N, CA, C and O atoms as a GROMACS GRO file, in nm:
protein
  548
    1MET      N    1   5.097 -19.767  -4.268
    1MET     CA    2   4.996 -19.701  -4.216
    1MET      C    3   4.940 -19.590  -4.134
    1MET      O    4   4.833 -19.531  -4.144
    2ASN      N    5   5.086 -19.570  -4.011
    2ASN     CA    6   5.062 -19.452  -3.943
    2ASN      C    7   5.010 -19.326  -4.048
    2ASN      O    8   4.907 -19.259  -4.039
    3SER      N    9   5.121 -19.318  -4.152
    3SER     CA   10   5.119 -19.178  -4.165
    3SER      C   11   4.992 -19.215  -4.255
    3SER      O   12   4.880 -19.165  -4.254
    4ASN      N   13   5.008 -19.245  -4.278
    4ASN     CA   14   4.806 -19.251  -4.358
    4ASN      C   15   4.688 -19.139  -4.249
    4ASN      O   16   4.653 -19.022  -4.266
    5LEU      N   17   4.651 -19.255  -4.127
    5LEU     CA   18   4.636 -19.162  -3.995
    5LEU      C   19   4.666 -18.994  -4.006
    5LEU      O   20   4.594 -18.894  -4.012
    6GLU      N   21   4.799 -19.019  -4.006
    6GLU     CA   22   4.805 -18.846  -3.967
    6GLU      C   23   4.796 -18.777  -4.021
    6GLU      O   24   4.816 -18.663  -3.979
    7LYS      N   25   4.752 -18.808  -4.181
    7LYS     CA   26   4.730 -18.768  -4.282
    7LYS      C   27   4.607 -18.681  -4.245
    7LYS      O   28   4.604 -18.559  -4.229
    8ILE      N   29   4.532 -18.749  -4.237
    8ILE     CA   30   4.374 -18.716  -4.227
    8ILE      C   31   4.313 -18.685  -4.026
    8ILE      O   32   4.201 -18.667  -3.980
    9THR      N   33   4.497 -18.695  -3.936
    9THR     CA   34   4.424 -18.637  -3.866
    9THR      C   35   4.301 -18.525  -3.837
    9THR      O   36   4.187 -18.531  -3.790
   10PRO      N   37   4.422 -18.376  -3.912
   10PRO     CA   38   4.284 -18.261  -3.857
   10PRO      C   39   4.215 -18.232  -3.908
   10PRO      O   40   4.186 -18.112  -3.912
   11TYR      N   41   4.128 -18.353  -3.996
   11TYR     CA   42   3.972 -18.398  -4.003
   11TYR      C   43   3.938 -18.407  -3.946
   11TYR      O   44   3.846 -18.333  -3.909
   12ALA      N   45   3.995 -18.544  -3.859
   12ALA     CA   46   3.899 -18.639  -3.775
   12ALA      C   47   3.907 -18.471  -3.630
   12ALA      O   48   3.812 -18.414  -3.575
   13LEU      N   49   4.014 -18.453  -3.619
   13LEU     CA   50   3.964 -18.307  -3.497
   13LEU      C   51   3.829 -18.210  -3.542
   13LEU      O   52   3.734 -18.169  -3.476
   14ALA      N   53   3.878 -18.190  -3.735
   14ALA     CA   54   3.739 -18.078  -3.658
   14ALA      C   55   3.622 -18.156  -3.717
   14ALA      O   56   3.535 -18.096  -3.779
   15LEU      N   57   3.619 -18.241  -3.705
   15LEU     CA   58   3.445 -18.412  -3.670
   15LEU      C   59   3.439 -18.342  -3.577
   15LEU      O   60   3.365 -18.244  -3.571
   16LEU      N   61   3.534 -18.387  -3.466
   16LEU     CA   62   3.525 -18.343  -3.305
   16LEU      C   63   3.490 -18.224  -3.274
   16LEU      O   64   3.426 -18.186  -3.176
   17ARG      N   65   3.538 -18.155  -3.374
   17ARG     CA   66   3.558 -17.987  -3.271
   17ARG      C   67   3.382 -17.982  -3.295
   17ARG      O   68   3.298 -17.976  -3.206
   18ILE      N   69   3.360 -17.987  -3.436
   18ILE     CA   70   3.239 -17.935  -3.502
   18ILE      C   71   3.084 -18.049  -3.458
   18ILE      O   72   2.967 -18.011  -3.461
   19VAL      N   73   3.118 -18.150  -3.430
   19VAL     CA   74   3.030 -18.195  -3.366
   19VAL      C   75   2.994 -18.189  -3.168
   19VAL      O   76   2.891 -18.160  -3.107
   20ALA      N   77   3.099 -18.222  -3.130
   20ALA     CA   78   3.070 -18.101  -2.974
   20ALA      C   79   3.125 -17.997  -2.980
   20ALA      O   80   3.189 -17.981  -2.876
   21ALA      N   81   3.137 -17.897  -3.059
   21ALA     CA   82   3.047 -17.746  -3.022
   21ALA      C   83   2.905 -17.725  -3.107
   21ALA      O   84   2.876 -17.606  -3.116
   22TYR      N   85   2.826 -17.800  -3.161
   22TYR     CA   86   2.688 -17.835  -3.248
   22TYR      C   87   2.594 -17.878  -3.135
   22TYR      O   88   2.501 -17.805  -3.103
   23MET      N   89   2.615 -17.990  -3.076
   23MET     CA   90   2.568 -18.042  -3.012
   23MET      C   91   2.520 -17.922  -2.837
   23MET      O   92   2.424 -17.867  -2.783
   24PHE      N   93   2.677 -17.944  -2.819
   24PHE     CA   94   2.695 -17.744  -2.718
   24PHE      C   95   2.670 -17.675  -2.706
   24PHE      O   96   2.672 -17.607  -2.603
   25LEU      N   97   2.603 -17.640  -2.877
   25LEU     CA   98   2.532 -17.472  -2.846
   25LEU      C   99   2.366 -17.534  -2.856
   25LEU      O  100   2.288 -17.444  -2.824
   26LEU      N  101   2.283 -17.684  -2.897
   26LEU     CA  102   2.199 -17.688  -2.865
   26LEU      C  103   2.178 -17.650  -2.749
   26LEU      O  104   2.099 -17.567  -2.703
   27HIS      N  105   2.303 -17.759  -2.675
   27HIS     CA  106   2.225 -17.667  -2.446
   27HIS      C  107   2.130 -17.533  -2.487
   27HIS      O  108   2.009 -17.513  -2.487
   28GLY      N  109   2.256 -17.447  -2.522
   28GLY     CA  110   2.190 -17.277  -2.493
   28GLY      C  111   2.096 -17.224  -2.557
   28GLY      O  112   2.037 -17.119  -2.532
   29THR      N  113   2.073 -17.336  -2.688
   29THR     CA  114   1.992 -17.280  -2.797
   29THR      C  115   1.809 -17.307  -2.685
   29THR      O  116   1.718 -17.225  -2.676
   30ALA      N  117   1.817 -17.448  -2.619
   30ALA     CA  118   1.728 -17.527  -2.538
   30ALA      C  119   1.691 -17.399  -2.439
   30ALA      O  120   1.583 -17.341  -2.432
   31LYS      N  121   1.798 -17.377  -2.372
   31LYS     CA  122   1.777 -17.313  -2.230
   31LYS      C  123   1.725 -17.153  -2.335
   31LYS      O  124   1.642 -17.102  -2.260
   32PHE      N  125   1.733 -17.090  -2.422
   32PHE     CA  126   1.679 -16.973  -2.460
   32PHE      C  127   1.518 -16.974  -2.584
   32PHE      O  128   1.418 -16.902  -2.588
   33PHE      N  129   1.559 -17.082  -2.662
   33PHE     CA  130   1.477 -17.080  -2.753
   33PHE      C  131   1.362 -17.173  -2.692
   33PHE      O  132   1.246 -17.135  -2.681
   34GLU      N  133   1.399 -17.276  -2.661
   34GLU     CA  134   1.357 -17.370  -2.590
   34GLU      C  135   1.333 -17.516  -2.748
   34GLU      O  136   1.231 -17.581  -2.773
   35PHE      N  137   1.443 -17.520  -2.807
   35PHE     CA  138   1.471 -17.564  -2.936
   35PHE      C  139   1.587 -17.638  -2.938
   35PHE      O  140   1.680 -17.566  -2.902
   36PRO      N  141   1.625 -17.755  -2.965
   36PRO     CA  142   1.459 -17.857  -3.007
   36PRO      C  143   1.382 -17.896  -2.887
   36PRO      O  144   1.263 -17.924  -2.899
   37VAL      N  145   1.434 -17.899  -2.788
   37VAL     CA  146   1.325 -17.946  -2.616
   37VAL      C  147   1.360 -17.804  -2.514
   37VAL      O  148   1.464 -17.742  -2.494
   38SER      N  149   1.267 -17.793  -2.479
   38SER     CA  150   1.260 -17.765  -2.367
   38SER      C  151   1.313 -17.808  -2.260
   38SER      O  152   1.277 -17.918  -2.220
   39MET      N  153   1.425 -17.722  -2.174
   39MET     CA  154   1.501 -17.700  -2.074
   39MET      C  155   1.368 -17.724  -1.898
   39MET      O  156   1.373 -17.806  -1.806
   40THR      N  157   1.259 -17.596  -1.931
   40THR     CA  158   1.200 -17.565  -1.802
   40THR      C  159   1.127 -17.617  -1.818
   40THR      O  160   1.036 -17.558  -1.760
   41GLY      N  161   1.070 -17.740  -1.882
   41GLY     CA  162   0.903 -17.801  -1.938
   41GLY      C  163   0.824 -17.734  -1.954
   41GLY      O  164   0.736 -17.717  -1.870
   42GLY      N  165   0.828 -17.662  -2.084
   42GLY     CA  166   0.784 -17.590  -2.154
   42GLY      C  167   0.739 -17.466  -2.100
   42GLY      O  168   0.644 -17.407  -2.152
   43ASN      N  169   0.809 -17.412  -1.980
   43ASN     CA  170   0.774 -17.236  -1.838
   43ASN      C  171   0.831 -17.134  -2.004
   43ASN      O  172   0.728 -17.069  -2.028
   44GLY      N  173   0.888 -17.112  -2.064
   44GLY     CA  174   0.950 -17.050  -2.087
   44GLY      C  175   1.148 -17.063  -2.071
   44GLY      O  176   1.220 -17.152  -2.025
   45SER      N  177   1.177 -16.928  -2.133
   45SER     CA  178   1.341 -16.982  -2.116
   45SER      C  179   1.390 -16.989  -2.005
   45SER      O  180   1.311 -17.049  -1.932
   46VAL      N  181   1.525 -16.944  -1.922
   46VAL     CA  182   1.587 -16.930  -1.833
   46VAL      C  183   1.582 -16.809  -1.815
   46VAL      O  184   1.520 -16.752  -1.904
   47PRO      N  185   1.619 -16.748  -1.741
   47PRO     CA  186   1.650 -16.604  -1.700
   47PRO      C  187   1.798 -16.590  -1.764
   47PRO      O  188   1.876 -16.684  -1.760
   48LEU      N  189   1.836 -16.453  -1.827
   48LEU     CA  190   1.912 -16.466  -1.821
   48LEU      C  191   2.068 -16.433  -1.724
   48LEU      O  192   2.184 -16.473  -1.734
   49MET      N  193   1.999 -16.348  -1.639
   49MET     CA  194   2.124 -16.331  -1.572
   49MET      C  195   2.124 -16.438  -1.455
   49MET      O  196   2.197 -16.429  -1.357
   50SER      N  197   2.043 -16.527  -1.474
   50SER     CA  198   2.057 -16.640  -1.343
   50SER      C  199   2.206 -16.705  -1.388
   50SER      O  200   2.288 -16.634  -1.446
   51MET      N  201   2.240 -16.877  -1.348
   51MET     CA  202   2.318 -16.895  -1.369
   51MET      C  203   2.319 -16.990  -1.529
   51MET      O  204   2.406 -17.015  -1.612
   52TYR      N  205   2.180 -17.021  -1.516
   52TYR     CA  206   2.128 -17.132  -1.591
   52TYR      C  207   2.208 -17.053  -1.728
   52TYR      O  208   2.285 -17.099  -1.812
   53GLY      N  209   2.140 -16.884  -1.706
   53GLY     CA  210   2.130 -16.822  -1.846
   53GLY      C  211   2.303 -16.765  -1.904
   53GLY      O  212   2.334 -16.766  -2.023
   54ILE      N  213   2.365 -16.735  -1.830
   54ILE     CA  214   2.485 -16.700  -1.839
   54ILE      C  215   2.566 -16.834  -1.892
   54ILE      O  216   2.626 -16.815  -1.998
   55GLY      N  217   2.579 -16.986  -1.825
   55GLY     CA  218   2.524 -17.092  -1.927
   55GLY      C  219   2.487 -17.094  -2.039
   55GLY      O  220   2.533 -17.193  -2.097
   56GLY      N  221   2.430 -17.038  -2.096
   56GLY     CA  222   2.329 -17.061  -2.251
   56GLY      C  223   2.399 -16.966  -2.304
   56GLY      O  224   2.385 -16.978  -2.426
   57ILE      N  225   2.486 -16.851  -2.274
   57ILE     CA  226   2.512 -16.785  -2.300
   57ILE      C  227   2.634 -16.815  -2.344
   57ILE      O  228   2.670 -16.797  -2.461
   58LEU      N  229   2.698 -16.856  -2.264
   58LEU     CA  230   2.835 -16.898  -2.321
   58LEU      C  231   2.840 -17.030  -2.434
   58LEU      O  232   2.910 -17.044  -2.534
   59GLU      N  233   2.727 -17.129  -2.369
   59GLU     CA  234   2.710 -17.220  -2.445
   59GLU      C  235   2.652 -17.221  -2.580
   59GLU      O  236   2.648 -17.329  -2.639
   60ILE      N  237   2.599 -17.094  -2.647
   60ILE     CA  238   2.573 -17.030  -2.768
   60ILE      C  239   2.694 -17.007  -2.797
   60ILE      O  240   2.770 -17.099  -2.829
   61GLY      N  241   2.736 -16.872  -2.789
   61GLY     CA  242   2.890 -16.881  -2.767
   61GLY      C  243   2.937 -16.918  -2.832
   61GLY      O  244   2.939 -16.922  -2.955
   62GLY      N  245   3.014 -16.972  -2.713
   62GLY     CA  246   3.135 -17.086  -2.719
   62GLY      C  247   3.103 -17.171  -2.834
   62GLY      O  248   3.166 -17.157  -2.939
   63GLY      N  249   3.026 -17.244  -2.825
   63GLY     CA  250   2.929 -17.376  -2.971
   63GLY      C  251   2.977 -17.246  -3.113
   63GLY      O  252   3.069 -17.274  -3.190
   64ILE      N  253   2.933 -17.171  -3.121
   64ILE     CA  254   2.933 -17.081  -3.269
   64ILE      C  255   3.087 -17.071  -3.303
   64ILE      O  256   3.137 -17.116  -3.407
   65LEU      N  257   3.167 -16.994  -3.183
   65LEU     CA  258   3.330 -16.987  -3.180
   65LEU      C  259   3.402 -17.091  -3.229
   65LEU      O  260   3.495 -17.070  -3.306
   66LEU      N  261   3.353 -17.272  -3.172
   66LEU     CA  262   3.424 -17.350  -3.219
   66LEU      C  263   3.395 -17.448  -3.300
   66LEU      O  264   3.465 -17.547  -3.320
   67ILE      N  265   3.242 -17.410  -3.371
   67ILE     CA  266   3.205 -17.471  -3.499
   67ILE      C  267   3.297 -17.369  -3.556
   67ILE      O  268   3.412 -17.412  -3.567
   68LEU      N  269   3.280 -17.250  -3.595
   68LEU     CA  270   3.366 -17.208  -3.655
   68LEU      C  271   3.567 -17.222  -3.686
   68LEU      O  272   3.651 -17.198  -3.774
   69GLY      N  273   3.559 -17.270  -3.563
   69GLY     CA  274   3.714 -17.372  -3.524
   69GLY      C  275   3.789 -17.100  -3.543
   69GLY      O  276   3.838 -17.021  -3.624
   70LEU      N  277   3.740 -17.107  -3.410
   70LEU     CA  278   3.737 -16.886  -3.383
   70LEU      C  279   3.798 -16.892  -3.244
   70LEU      O  280   3.748 -16.874  -3.133
   71PHE      N  281   3.888 -16.914  -3.274
   71PHE     CA  282   3.954 -16.878  -3.120
   71PHE      C  283   3.958 -16.982  -3.071
   71PHE      O  284   3.940 -16.988  -2.950
   72THR      N  285   3.984 -17.109  -3.150
   72THR     CA  286   3.962 -17.225  -3.056
   72THR      C  287   4.050 -17.214  -2.896
   72THR      O  288   4.000 -17.171  -2.793
   73ARG      N  289   4.154 -17.253  -2.908
   73ARG     CA  290   4.209 -17.290  -2.782
   73ARG      C  291   4.150 -17.170  -2.692
   73ARG      O  292   4.045 -17.200  -2.634
   74PRO      N  293   4.192 -17.059  -2.672
   74PRO     CA  294   4.079 -16.982  -2.520
   74PRO      C  295   3.923 -17.042  -2.536
   74PRO      O  296   3.872 -17.071  -2.428
   75VAL      N  297   3.869 -17.057  -2.611
   75VAL     CA  298   3.686 -17.105  -2.623
   75VAL      C  299   3.731 -17.254  -2.531
   75VAL      O  300   3.705 -17.304  -2.422
   76ALA      N  301   3.824 -17.288  -2.664
   76ALA     CA  302   3.772 -17.441  -2.579
   76ALA      C  303   3.815 -17.454  -2.415
   76ALA      O  304   3.760 -17.520  -2.326
   77PHE      N  305   3.944 -17.359  -2.410
   77PHE     CA  306   3.974 -17.388  -2.232
   77PHE      C  307   3.900 -17.271  -2.108
   77PHE      O  308   3.921 -17.248  -1.989
   78LEU      N  309   3.783 -17.202  -2.238
   78LEU     CA  310   3.674 -17.084  -2.073
   78LEU      C  311   3.559 -17.257  -2.116
   78LEU      O  312   3.494 -17.311  -2.026
   79LEU      N  313   3.560 -17.304  -2.240
   79LEU     CA  314   3.436 -17.409  -2.198
   79LEU      C  315   3.480 -17.507  -2.124
   79LEU      O  316   3.401 -17.561  -2.046
   80SER      N  317   3.620 -17.552  -2.133
   80SER     CA  318   3.632 -17.666  -2.058
   80SER      C  319   3.608 -17.621  -1.913
   80SER      O  320   3.510 -17.656  -1.847
   81GLY      N  321   3.684 -17.559  -1.879
   81GLY     CA  322   3.674 -17.470  -1.725
   81GLY      C  323   3.563 -17.518  -1.725
   81GLY      O  324   3.553 -17.641  -1.730
   82MET      N  325   3.464 -17.447  -1.720
   82MET     CA  326   3.284 -17.439  -1.732
   82MET      C  327   3.246 -17.525  -1.714
   82MET      O  328   3.185 -17.506  -1.609
   83MET      N  329   3.229 -17.650  -1.750
   83MET     CA  330   3.225 -17.814  -1.734
   83MET      C  331   3.192 -17.870  -1.680
   83MET      O  332   3.089 -17.929  -1.647
   84ALA      N  333   3.374 -17.848  -1.646
   84ALA     CA  334   3.461 -17.906  -1.533
   84ALA      C  335   3.423 -17.794  -1.374
   84ALA      O  336   3.468 -17.829  -1.265
   85TYR      N  337   3.348 -17.681  -1.386
   85TYR     CA  338   3.295 -17.686  -1.273
   85TYR      C  339   3.119 -17.736  -1.240
   85TYR      O  340   3.056 -17.756  -1.137
   86ALA      N  341   3.085 -17.744  -1.390
   86ALA     CA  342   2.929 -17.830  -1.411
   86ALA      C  343   3.004 -17.880  -1.326
   86ALA      O  344   3.022 -17.817  -1.222
   87TYR      N  345   3.075 -18.019  -1.349
   87TYR     CA  346   3.091 -18.183  -1.282
   87TYR      C  347   3.048 -18.164  -1.171
   87TYR      O  348   2.943 -18.206  -1.120
   88PHE      N  349   3.200 -18.042  -1.092
   88PHE     CA  350   3.276 -18.099  -0.963
   88PHE      C  351   3.145 -18.056  -0.882
   88PHE      O  352   3.076 -18.147  -0.836
   89PHE      N  353   3.105 -17.922  -0.860
   89PHE     CA  354   2.994 -17.843  -0.859
   89PHE      C  355   2.897 -17.872  -0.802
   89PHE      O  356   2.848 -17.868  -0.690
   90MET      N  357   2.862 -17.923  -0.958
   90MET     CA  358   2.642 -17.937  -0.980
   90MET      C  359   2.572 -18.115  -0.957
   90MET      O  360   2.484 -18.183  -0.904
   91HIS      N  361   2.697 -18.117  -1.046
   91HIS     CA  362   2.652 -18.296  -1.023
   91HIS      C  363   2.709 -18.397  -0.925
   91HIS      O  364   2.640 -18.476  -0.862
   92ALA      N  365   2.877 -18.384  -0.918
   92ALA     CA  366   2.957 -18.443  -0.855
   92ALA      C  367   2.985 -18.434  -0.680
   92ALA      O  368   3.064 -18.343  -0.651
   93THR      N  369   2.923 -18.526  -0.544
   93THR     CA  370   2.942 -18.515  -0.421
   93THR      C  371   3.076 -18.586  -0.413
   93THR      O  372   3.159 -18.620  -0.498
   94ALA      N  373   3.064 -18.598  -0.249
   94ALA     CA  374   3.193 -18.623  -0.255
   94ALA      C  375   3.168 -18.839  -0.206
   94ALA      O  376   3.243 -18.934  -0.185
   95ALA      N  377   2.991 -18.810  -0.213
   95ALA     CA  378   2.973 -18.983  -0.244
   95ALA      C  379   3.029 -19.038  -0.376
   95ALA      O  380   3.084 -19.147  -0.366
   96ASP      N  381   3.027 -18.995  -0.468
   96ASP     CA  382   2.979 -19.008  -0.566
   96ASP      C  383   3.053 -18.913  -0.701
   96ASP      O  384   3.042 -18.919  -0.823
   97ILE      N  385   3.094 -18.868  -0.651
   97ILE     CA  386   3.248 -18.808  -0.757
   97ILE      C  387   3.298 -18.878  -0.834
   97ILE      O  388   3.298 -18.809  -0.936
   98ALA      N  389   3.365 -19.016  -0.871
   98ALA     CA  390   3.377 -19.117  -0.915
   98ALA      C  391   3.287 -19.165  -1.002
   98ALA      O  392   3.350 -19.230  -1.086
   99LEU      N  393   3.167 -19.166  -1.025
   99LEU     CA  394   3.030 -19.222  -1.023
   99LEU      C  395   2.975 -19.151  -1.126
   99LEU      O  396   2.853 -19.168  -1.120
  100PRO      N  397   3.018 -19.049  -1.258
  100PRO     CA  398   2.957 -19.006  -1.275
  100PRO      C  399   2.735 -19.065  -1.360
  100PRO      O  400   2.629 -19.003  -1.362
  101LEU      N  401   2.772 -19.187  -1.401
  101LEU     CA  402   2.664 -19.259  -1.414
  101LEU      C  403   2.574 -19.193  -1.301
  101LEU      O  404   2.456 -19.158  -1.309
  102VAL      N  405   2.633 -19.189  -1.226
  102VAL     CA  406   2.508 -19.170  -1.098
  102VAL      C  407   2.499 -19.072  -1.042
  102VAL      O  408   2.409 -19.069  -0.959
  103ASN      N  409   2.579 -18.952  -1.056
  103ASN     CA  410   2.528 -18.830  -1.000
  103ASN      C  411   2.508 -18.699  -1.157
  103ASN      O  412   2.539 -18.581  -1.180
  104LYS      N  413   2.421 -18.846  -1.253
  104LYS     CA  414   2.407 -18.719  -1.385
  104LYS      C  415   2.534 -18.651  -1.454
  104LYS      O  416   2.499 -18.557  -1.526
  105GLY      N  417   2.646 -18.668  -1.454
  105GLY     CA  418   2.710 -18.559  -1.499
  105GLY      C  419   2.812 -18.642  -1.589
  105GLY      O  420   2.914 -18.658  -1.522
  106GLU      N  421   2.822 -18.693  -1.696
  106GLU     CA  422   2.898 -18.799  -1.714
  106GLU      C  423   2.907 -18.673  -1.838
  106GLU      O  424   3.008 -18.613  -1.875
  107LEU      N  425   2.811 -18.663  -1.872
  107LEU     CA  426   2.792 -18.479  -2.018
  107LEU      C  427   2.914 -18.434  -2.031
  107LEU      O  428   3.007 -18.435  -2.111
  108ALA      N  429   2.866 -18.372  -1.868
  108ALA     CA  430   2.935 -18.248  -1.812
  108ALA      C  431   3.116 -18.258  -1.809
  108ALA      O  432   3.208 -18.177  -1.824
  109LEU      N  433   3.104 -18.394  -1.785
  109LEU     CA  434   3.275 -18.455  -1.785
  109LEU      C  435   3.331 -18.420  -1.945
  109LEU      O  436   3.434 -18.366  -1.988
  110LEU      N  437   3.164 -18.503  -2.035
  110LEU     CA  438   3.253 -18.519  -2.149
  110LEU      C  439   3.324 -18.441  -2.171
  110LEU      O  440   3.446 -18.440  -2.189
  111TYR      N  441   3.217 -18.340  -2.171
  111TYR     CA  442   3.257 -18.221  -2.228
  111TYR      C  443   3.382 -18.130  -2.175
  111TYR      O  444   3.448 -18.066  -2.256
  112SER      N  445   3.404 -18.129  -2.062
  112SER     CA  446   3.501 -18.079  -2.029
  112SER      C  447   3.663 -18.150  -2.069
  112SER      O  448   3.764 -18.094  -2.111
  113VAL      N  449   3.639 -18.278  -2.038
  113VAL     CA  450   3.772 -18.300  -2.148
  113VAL      C  451   3.767 -18.326  -2.250
  113VAL      O  452   3.835 -18.423  -2.283
  114VAL      N  453   3.687 -18.258  -2.357
  114VAL     CA  454   3.655 -18.291  -2.532
  114VAL      C  455   3.686 -18.150  -2.497
  114VAL      O  456   3.667 -18.102  -2.609
  115PHE      N  457   3.712 -18.072  -2.441
  115PHE     CA  458   3.763 -17.932  -2.513
  115PHE      C  459   3.888 -17.856  -2.434
  115PHE      O  460   3.941 -17.746  -2.445
  116PHE      N  461   3.909 -17.988  -2.340
  116PHE     CA  462   4.022 -17.955  -2.281
  116PHE      C  463   4.151 -17.974  -2.402
  116PHE      O  464   4.242 -17.893  -2.420
  117LEU      N  465   4.118 -18.164  -2.511
  117LEU     CA  466   4.205 -18.169  -2.539
  117LEU      C  467   4.201 -18.084  -2.696
  117LEU      O  468   4.308 -18.074  -2.755
  118LEU      N  469   4.126 -18.048  -2.734
  118LEU     CA  470   4.080 -17.881  -2.785
  118LEU      C  471   4.217 -17.818  -2.772
  118LEU      O  472   4.284 -17.797  -2.874
  119VAL      N  473   4.270 -17.780  -2.628
  119VAL     CA  474   4.311 -17.595  -2.580
  119VAL      C  475   4.441 -17.655  -2.624
  119VAL      O  476   4.526 -17.566  -2.617
  120PHE      N  477   4.523 -17.835  -2.691
  120PHE     CA  478   4.633 -17.833  -2.694
  120PHE      C  479   4.640 -17.913  -2.821
  120PHE      O  480   4.752 -17.896  -2.870
  121VAL      N  481   4.556 -18.003  -2.904
  121VAL     CA  482   4.597 -18.013  -2.980
  121VAL      C  483   4.440 -17.877  -3.106
  121VAL      O  484   4.326 -17.898  -3.149
  122GLY      N  485   4.506 -17.795  -3.108
  122GLY     CA  486   4.424 -17.672  -3.186
  122GLY      C  487   4.214 -17.763  -3.262
  122GLY      O  488   4.132 -17.848  -3.227
  123PRO      N  489   4.237 -17.646  -3.389
  123PRO     CA  490   4.076 -17.702  -3.387
  123PRO      C  491   4.091 -17.788  -3.561
  123PRO      O  492   4.006 -17.795  -3.650
  124GLY      N  493   4.253 -17.850  -3.557
  124GLY     CA  494   4.257 -17.897  -3.707
  124GLY      C  495   4.161 -17.857  -3.808
  124GLY      O  496   4.084 -17.764  -3.785
  125ALA      N  497   4.160 -17.915  -3.907
  125ALA     CA  498   4.096 -17.869  -4.028
  125ALA      C  499   4.003 -17.799  -4.040
  125ALA      O  500   3.933 -17.787  -3.940
  126PHE      N  501   3.975 -17.742  -4.133
  126PHE     CA  502   3.822 -17.682  -4.176
  126PHE      C  503   3.831 -17.509  -4.030
  126PHE      O  504   3.732 -17.476  -3.966
  127ALA      N  505   3.901 -17.472  -4.024
  127ALA     CA  506   3.882 -17.306  -3.898
  127ALA      C  507   3.937 -17.218  -3.942
  127ALA      O  508   4.033 -17.222  -4.019
  128LEU      N  509   3.868 -17.101  -3.888
  128LEU     CA  510   3.881 -16.970  -3.940
  128LEU      C  511   4.041 -16.932  -3.888
  128LEU      O  512   4.111 -16.843  -3.937
  129ASP      N  513   4.088 -17.042  -3.753
  129ASP     CA  514   4.159 -17.016  -3.709
  129ASP      C  515   4.304 -17.052  -3.853
  129ASP      O  516   4.371 -16.972  -3.919
  130ASN      N  517   4.303 -17.160  -3.852
  130ASN     CA  518   4.410 -17.137  -3.987
  130ASN      C  519   4.373 -17.022  -4.104
  130ASN      O  520   4.411 -17.065  -4.213
  131LYS      N  521   4.330 -16.929  -4.112
  131LYS     CA  522   4.353 -16.814  -4.181
  131LYS      C  523   4.382 -16.741  -4.150
  131LYS      O  524   4.453 -16.670  -4.221
  132ARG      N  525   4.359 -16.712  -4.056
  132ARG     CA  526   4.426 -16.622  -3.936
  132ARG      C  527   4.547 -16.638  -3.910
  132ARG      O  528   4.626 -16.543  -3.915
  133VAL      N  529   4.585 -16.760  -3.876
  133VAL     CA  530   4.739 -16.790  -3.843
  133VAL      C  531   4.832 -16.741  -3.972
  133VAL      O  532   4.926 -16.662  -3.967
  134ASN      N  533   4.796 -16.786  -4.048
  134ASN     CA  534   4.781 -16.807  -4.211
  134ASN      C  535   4.782 -16.649  -4.253
  134ASN      O  536   4.854 -16.638  -4.352
  135ALA      N  537   4.740 -16.554  -4.222
  135ALA     CA  538   4.754 -16.444  -4.286
  135ALA      C  539   4.873 -16.307  -4.214
  135ALA      O  540   4.932 -16.210  -4.262
  136ASN      N  541   4.859 -16.375  -4.072
  136ASN     CA  542   4.976 -16.330  -4.021
  136ASN      C  543   5.109 -16.370  -4.030
  136ASN      O  544   5.190 -16.304  -3.964
  137LYS      N  545   5.150 -16.463  -4.095
  137LYS     CA  546   5.278 -16.485  -4.147
  137LYS      C  547   5.307 -16.399  -4.210
  137LYS      O  548   5.416 -16.397  -4.266
   0.00000   0.00000   0.00000
């Protein structure tokens, strides 16, 4: 039974990577293009050189790279740090740091941990990183 699960582990990791990256990408498109929803209440996109603008750039660029499975480990490390910063400095206060539902930081914390996992386990199946590694051998 265990060996059967181990055989499909790369595909499960690919599913996690692709779905998380797609959802992350949508946060960036919402910030700049108000698609699929407006992050600004319908008043246009966020300013490019604002904290939210830089975050949107990272969400779009990092989301695309993770979907493709390209430079997965360094991109996941960067995005994990970004989301840890979002949690600890934008959501959590000393009073509610251990209560992500209360401080509305559960998604930031979850993205941080998922991306951190990808740093260690890699991209799984269907990743361009796998092609790059094999081409260098």
